[in-house]
Amino acid sequence: MDFIRINQEKCTKCGICVDICPPRILQMEKKGPRATEIQACIACGHCVAICPNAAIDNVKTPLSGQIDLARLPVIDTETAYHYMRSRRSIRCYRSESIPRNQLLKLVDVARFAPTASNKQGISYIIVEDRKILKKATEAVIQWMEENQSNWWSFPIHIHAYREQGIDGIFHSAPNLIIATAPKDFKNGRENTILSFAYLELFANTLGIGSAWAGLFEMCAFSNYSPLLDLFKIPENKSLTGAVMVGFPKYSFKRLVDRNPLNVTWLSCDEK
Ligand SMILES: Cc1cc2nc3c(=O)[nH]c(=O)nc-3n(C[C@H](O)[C@H](O)[C@H](O)COP(=O)(O)O)c2cc1C
């Protein structure tokens, strides 16, 4: 089967597919676009998705699996701007676990974030059981106690936990989403960060709150085995990040501002 298939009746040889191909493996010939060096295709699907006449297909990203954008509503700029600003880190959760189908929706959207060379490579472990997170909190606190001279060993969290049972690591969230990547994968952390940015923004639409589990991550990145052993991370993979999720106990009433925008414009002085 041809790697790229062209419907000769539909192709107008407009050249858009050739223009937008990231590894530039398409060239325009008399019969239409032809692929060279097919091993360099990064399976981004742009060539198929952009064709105005649905004239090109690619075995790596078949036309049959693509969604027609013309059928979807467009979000206006004002709504999108305020929506993006409405995502907040949630630190007070209701106790019930998020249903599995909603947890799946979160990680499903996460895989659409951009990744270098479209390598993707992130897989997820979803902690459904709060009991595991309770053990994890204990492990992170223990790790902080063993490393009290380090800046991330926050006495306030240790005291709150030991004296009042307050979980400052996961804020008593019912669920945790852990990202992992193959040990030899160079872009694991950055791909994770972007995928979680998607996840967190999307979570709001489901009424789900989230926050980065930064203290948990630091403990995991230090290879603290009493913590890592709880999560059954496959031998060939490393933990690359974690976000806690749950239904928020309270809802925000206002959007807050950030530091003033800091922009430098650069243009050529020559007239
Ligand atoms: C890498 C990273 C680690 C973080 N770690 C924690 C954490 O351990 N606990 C927590 O409550 N929030 C954590 N946060 C959330 C930040 O504190 C939060 O994004 C910031 O205060 C801005 O607030 P907002 O997310 O509500 O806009 C983390 C955020 C990032 C990006």
Tab-separated table of N, CA and C in Angstrom, residues 43-123:
chain	number	residue	atom	x	y	z
A	43	ALA	N	4.192	11.841	11.300
A	43	ALA	CA	2.797	11.449	11.565
A	43	ALA	C	1.998	12.553	12.237
A	44	CYS	N	2.253	13.799	11.843
A	44	CYS	CA	1.508	14.912	12.450
A	44	CYS	C	0.113	15.026	11.850
A	45	GLY	N	-0.072	14.480	10.632
A	45	GLY	CA	-1.394	14.498	10.000
A	45	GLY	C	-1.742	15.801	9.313
A	46	HIS	N	-0.811	16.765	9.294
A	46	HIS	CA	-1.132	18.067	8.701
A	46	HIS	C	-1.526	17.962	7.233
A	47	CYS	N	-0.803	17.161	6.461
A	47	CYS	CA	-1.061	17.096	5.013
A	47	CYS	C	-2.503	16.672	4.740
A	48	VAL	N	-2.978	15.707	5.518
A	48	VAL	CA	-4.338	15.205	5.320
A	48	VAL	C	-5.364	16.213	5.846
A	49	ALA	N	-5.061	16.784	7.004
A	49	ALA	CA	-6.035	17.662	7.675
A	49	ALA	C	-6.213	18.986	6.956
A	50	ILE	N	-5.217	19.416	6.186
A	50	ILE	CA	-5.298	20.760	5.595
A	50	ILE	C	-5.851	20.754	4.171
A	51	CYS	N	-5.892	19.612	3.530
A	51	CYS	CA	-6.302	19.572	2.119
A	51	CYS	C	-7.754	20.050	1.966
A	52	PRO	N	-7.988	21.111	1.193
A	52	PRO	CA	-9.351	21.642	1.071
A	52	PRO	C	-10.304	20.673	0.383
A	53	ASN	N	-9.750	19.697	-0.338
A	53	ASN	CA	-10.613	18.783	-1.110
A	53	ASN	C	-10.582	17.348	-0.597
A	54	ALA	N	-9.998	17.132	0.554
A	54	ALA	CA	-9.843	15.766	1.100
A	54	ALA	C	-9.271	14.840	0.030
A	55	ALA	N	-8.214	15.314	-0.644
A	55	ALA	CA	-7.666	14.567	-1.780
A	55	ALA	C	-6.444	13.735	-1.412
A	56	ILE	N	-5.918	13.934	-0.199
A	56	ILE	CA	-4.688	13.224	0.176
A	56	ILE	C	-4.943	12.369	1.411
A	57	ASP	N	-4.361	11.189	1.403
A	57	ASP	CA	-4.455	10.322	2.589
A	57	ASP	C	-3.048	9.852	2.941
A	58	ASN	N	-2.863	9.533	4.216
A	58	ASN	CA	-1.541	9.128	4.707
A	58	ASN	C	-1.779	7.944	5.630
A	59	VAL	N	-1.113	6.836	5.398
A	59	VAL	CA	-1.399	5.633	6.202
A	59	VAL	C	-1.135	5.858	7.691
A	60	LYS	N	-0.225	6.803	7.998
A	60	LYS	CA	0.086	7.034	9.417
A	60	LYS	C	-1.000	7.856	10.117
A	61	THR	N	-1.734	8.667	9.348
A	61	THR	CA	-2.780	9.518	9.947
A	61	THR	C	-3.989	9.532	9.009
A	62	PRO	N	-4.708	8.420	8.925
A	62	PRO	CA	-5.749	8.280	7.897
A	62	PRO	C	-6.844	9.339	7.961
A	63	LEU	N	-7.284	9.721	6.781
A	63	LEU	CA	-8.387	10.677	6.632
A	63	LEU	C	-9.626	10.191	7.383
A	64	SER	N	-9.846	8.874	7.351
A	64	SER	CA	-11.047	8.312	7.993
A	64	SER	C	-11.067	8.577	9.500
A	65	GLY	N	-9.904	8.842	10.101
A	65	GLY	CA	-9.849	9.079	11.554
A	65	GLY	C	-9.868	10.561	11.906
A	66	GLN	N	-10.013	11.433	10.918
A	66	GLN	CA	-9.954	12.874	11.197
A	66	GLN	C	-11.368	13.457	11.325
A	67	ILE	N	-11.496	14.466	12.165
A	67	ILE	CA	-12.806	15.081	12.426
A	67	ILE	C	-12.925	16.354	11.585
A	68	ASP	N	-14.062	16.513	10.933
A	68	ASP	CA	-14.293	17.678	10.075
A	68	ASP	C	-14.515	18.926	10.938
A	69	LEU	N	-13.571	19.861	10.857
A	69	LEU	CA	-13.629	21.069	11.699
A	69	LEU	C	-14.823	21.971	11.369
A	70	ALA	N	-15.300	21.896	10.130
A	70	ALA	CA	-16.400	22.780	9.724
A	70	ALA	C	-17.645	22.532	10.569
A	71	ARG	N	-17.736	21.325	11.147
A	71	ARG	CA	-18.938	20.985	11.932
A	71	ARG	C	-18.848	21.467	13.382
A	72	LEU	N	-17.676	21.966	13.775
A	72	LEU	CA	-17.500	22.304	15.192
A	72	LEU	C	-17.667	23.798	15.447
A	73	PRO	N	-18.219	24.164	16.608
A	73	PRO	CA	-18.354	25.590	16.921
A	73	PRO	C	-16.991	26.221	17.201
A	74	VAL	N	-16.881	27.505	16.960
A	74	VAL	CA	-15.625	28.219	17.242
A	74	VAL	C	-15.836	29.049	18.501
A	75	ILE	N	-14.867	28.983	19.428
A	75	ILE	CA	-14.986	29.755	20.674
A	75	ILE	C	-14.525	31.180	20.387
A	76	ASP	N	-15.309	32.179	20.840
A	76	ASP	CA	-14.869	33.548	20.565
A	76	ASP	C	-13.711	33.915	21.503
A	77	THR	N	-12.926	34.896	21.082
A	77	THR	CA	-11.676	35.250	21.759
A	77	THR	C	-11.900	35.641	23.222
A	78	GLU	N	-12.909	36.450	23.449
A	78	GLU	CA	-13.191	36.929	24.798
A	78	GLU	C	-13.486	35.747	25.741
A	79	THR	N	-14.324	34.834	25.259
A	79	THR	CA	-14.673	33.656	26.077
A	79	THR	C	-13.424	32.819	26.341
A	80	ALA	N	-12.619	32.617	25.295
A	80	ALA	CA	-11.410	31.794	25.449
A	80	ALA	C	-10.452	32.440	26.443
A	81	TYR	N	-10.285	33.758	26.333
A	81	TYR	CA	-9.361	34.487	27.220
A	81	TYR	C	-9.783	34.315	28.684
A	82	HIS	N	-11.054	34.519	28.944
A	82	HIS	CA	-11.519	34.402	30.326
A	82	HIS	C	-11.523	32.949	30.789
A	83	TYR	N	-11.810	32.050	29.852
A	83	TYR	CA	-11.772	30.632	30.217
A	83	TYR	C	-10.355	30.219	30.648
A	84	MET	N	-9.357	30.624	29.857
A	84	MET	CA	-7.965	30.277	30.191
A	84	MET	C	-7.594	30.833	31.568
A	85	ARG	N	-8.058	32.045	31.832
A	85	ARG	CA	-7.733	32.667	33.117
A	85	ARG	C	-8.483	32.032	34.279
A	86	SER	N	-9.548	31.324	33.988
A	86	SER	CA	-10.361	30.764	35.078
A	86	SER	C	-9.772	29.458	35.641
A	87	ARG	N	-8.768	28.897	34.974
A	87	ARG	CA	-8.135	27.704	35.551
A	87	ARG	C	-7.329	28.090	36.781
A	88	ARG	N	-7.577	27.483	37.882
A	88	ARG	CA	-6.819	27.749	39.110
A	88	ARG	C	-6.382	26.442	39.739
A	89	SER	N	-5.313	26.508	40.517
A	89	SER	CA	-4.891	25.320	41.256
A	89	SER	C	-5.848	25.121	42.423
A	90	ILE	N	-6.371	23.924	42.520
A	90	ILE	CA	-7.383	23.631	43.546
A	90	ILE	C	-6.721	22.891	44.713
A	91	ARG	N	-6.983	23.388	45.909
A	91	ARG	CA	-6.354	22.793	47.092
A	91	ARG	C	-7.357	22.352	48.159
A	92	CYS	N	-8.641	22.391	47.816
A	92	CYS	CA	-9.672	21.854	48.720
A	92	CYS	C	-10.609	21.008	47.865
A	93	TYR	N	-10.665	19.707	48.149
A	93	TYR	CA	-11.428	18.778	47.309
A	93	TYR	C	-12.540	18.097	48.090
A	94	ARG	N	-13.590	17.732	47.354
A	94	ARG	CA	-14.590	16.833	47.941
A	94	ARG	C	-13.965	15.439	47.980
A	95	SER	N	-14.508	14.584	48.841
A	95	SER	CA	-13.811	13.309	49.071
A	95	SER	C	-14.060	12.271	47.964
A	96	GLU	N	-15.185	12.402	47.221
A	96	GLU	CA	-15.483	11.314	46.277
A	96	GLU	C	-14.510	11.293	45.094
A	97	SER	N	-14.241	10.060	44.651
A	97	SER	CA	-13.332	9.857	43.531
A	97	SER	C	-14.003	10.304	42.238
A	98	ILE	N	-13.201	10.723	41.280
A	98	ILE	CA	-13.743	11.077	39.962
A	98	ILE	C	-14.049	9.773	39.223
A	99	PRO	N	-15.227	9.682	38.582
A	99	PRO	CA	-15.533	8.444	37.842
A	99	PRO	C	-14.462	8.156	36.782
A	100	ARG	N	-14.247	6.877	36.548
A	100	ARG	CA	-13.195	6.443	35.639
A	100	ARG	C	-13.337	7.067	34.232
A	101	ASN	N	-14.571	7.158	33.736
A	101	ASN	CA	-14.728	7.690	32.362
A	101	ASN	C	-14.288	9.154	32.277
A	102	GLN	N	-14.441	9.900	33.376
A	102	GLN	CA	-14.004	11.302	33.351
A	102	GLN	C	-12.486	11.407	33.491
A	103	LEU	N	-11.909	10.520	34.297
A	103	LEU	CA	-10.444	10.493	34.419
A	103	LEU	C	-9.825	10.186	33.054
A	104	LEU	N	-10.486	9.272	32.338
A	104	LEU	CA	-9.984	8.915	31.000
A	104	LEU	C	-10.049	10.096	30.044
A	105	LYS	N	-11.126	10.894	30.151
A	105	LYS	CA	-11.252	12.074	29.281
A	105	LYS	C	-10.097	13.041	29.523
A	106	LEU	N	-9.678	13.159	30.782
A	106	LEU	CA	-8.585	14.082	31.108
A	106	LEU	C	-7.289	13.669	30.424
A	107	VAL	N	-6.941	12.393	30.531
A	107	VAL	CA	-5.660	11.970	29.935
A	107	VAL	C	-5.777	11.851	28.420
A	108	ASP	N	-6.994	11.639	27.955
A	108	ASP	CA	-7.176	11.557	26.503
A	108	ASP	C	-6.853	12.900	25.852
A	109	VAL	N	-7.317	13.993	26.448
A	109	VAL	CA	-7.049	15.306	25.842
A	109	VAL	C	-5.579	15.689	26.021
A	110	ALA	N	-4.961	15.193	27.081
A	110	ALA	CA	-3.561	15.540	27.366
A	110	ALA	C	-2.625	15.126	26.227
A	111	ARG	N	-2.997	14.072	25.509
A	111	ARG	CA	-2.096	13.570	24.466
A	111	ARG	C	-2.119	14.423	23.207
A	112	PHE	N	-2.976	15.458	23.178
A	112	PHE	CA	-3.018	16.340	22.004
A	112	PHE	C	-2.131	17.578	22.158
A	113	ALA	N	-1.423	17.680	23.245
A	113	ALA	CA	-0.506	18.819	23.424
A	113	ALA	C	0.660	18.682	22.435
A	114	PRO	N	1.295	19.806	22.085
A	114	PRO	CA	2.438	19.689	21.165
A	114	PRO	C	3.615	18.964	21.802
A	115	THR	N	4.338	18.216	20.986
A	115	THR	CA	5.560	17.547	21.476
A	115	THR	C	6.636	17.673	20.398
A	116	ALA	N	7.885	17.760	20.817
A	116	ALA	CA	8.987	17.920	19.857
A	116	ALA	C	8.964	16.776	18.850
A	117	SER	N	8.968	17.106	17.576
A	117	SER	CA	8.908	16.128	16.478
A	117	SER	C	7.722	15.178	16.592
A	118	ASN	N	6.684	15.621	17.262
A	118	ASN	CA	5.476	14.803	17.451
A	118	ASN	C	5.791	13.439	18.068
A	119	LYS	N	6.825	13.411	18.938
A	119	LYS	CA	7.263	12.130	19.528
A	119	LYS	C	6.287	11.627	20.591
A	120	GLN	N	5.526	12.527	21.218
A	120	GLN	CA	4.519	12.163	22.243
A	120	GLN	C	5.199	11.393	23.387
A	121	GLY	N	4.993	10.109	23.490
A	121	GLY	CA	5.804	9.293	24.408
A	121	GLY	C	5.396	9.276	25.871
A	122	ILE	N	4.315	9.976	26.215
A	122	ILE	CA	3.928	9.999	27.640
A	122	ILE	C	2.825	8.972	27.887
A	123	SER	N	2.972	8.210	28.961
A	123	SER	CA	1.865	7.331	29.371
A	123	SER	C	1.495	7.680	30.815
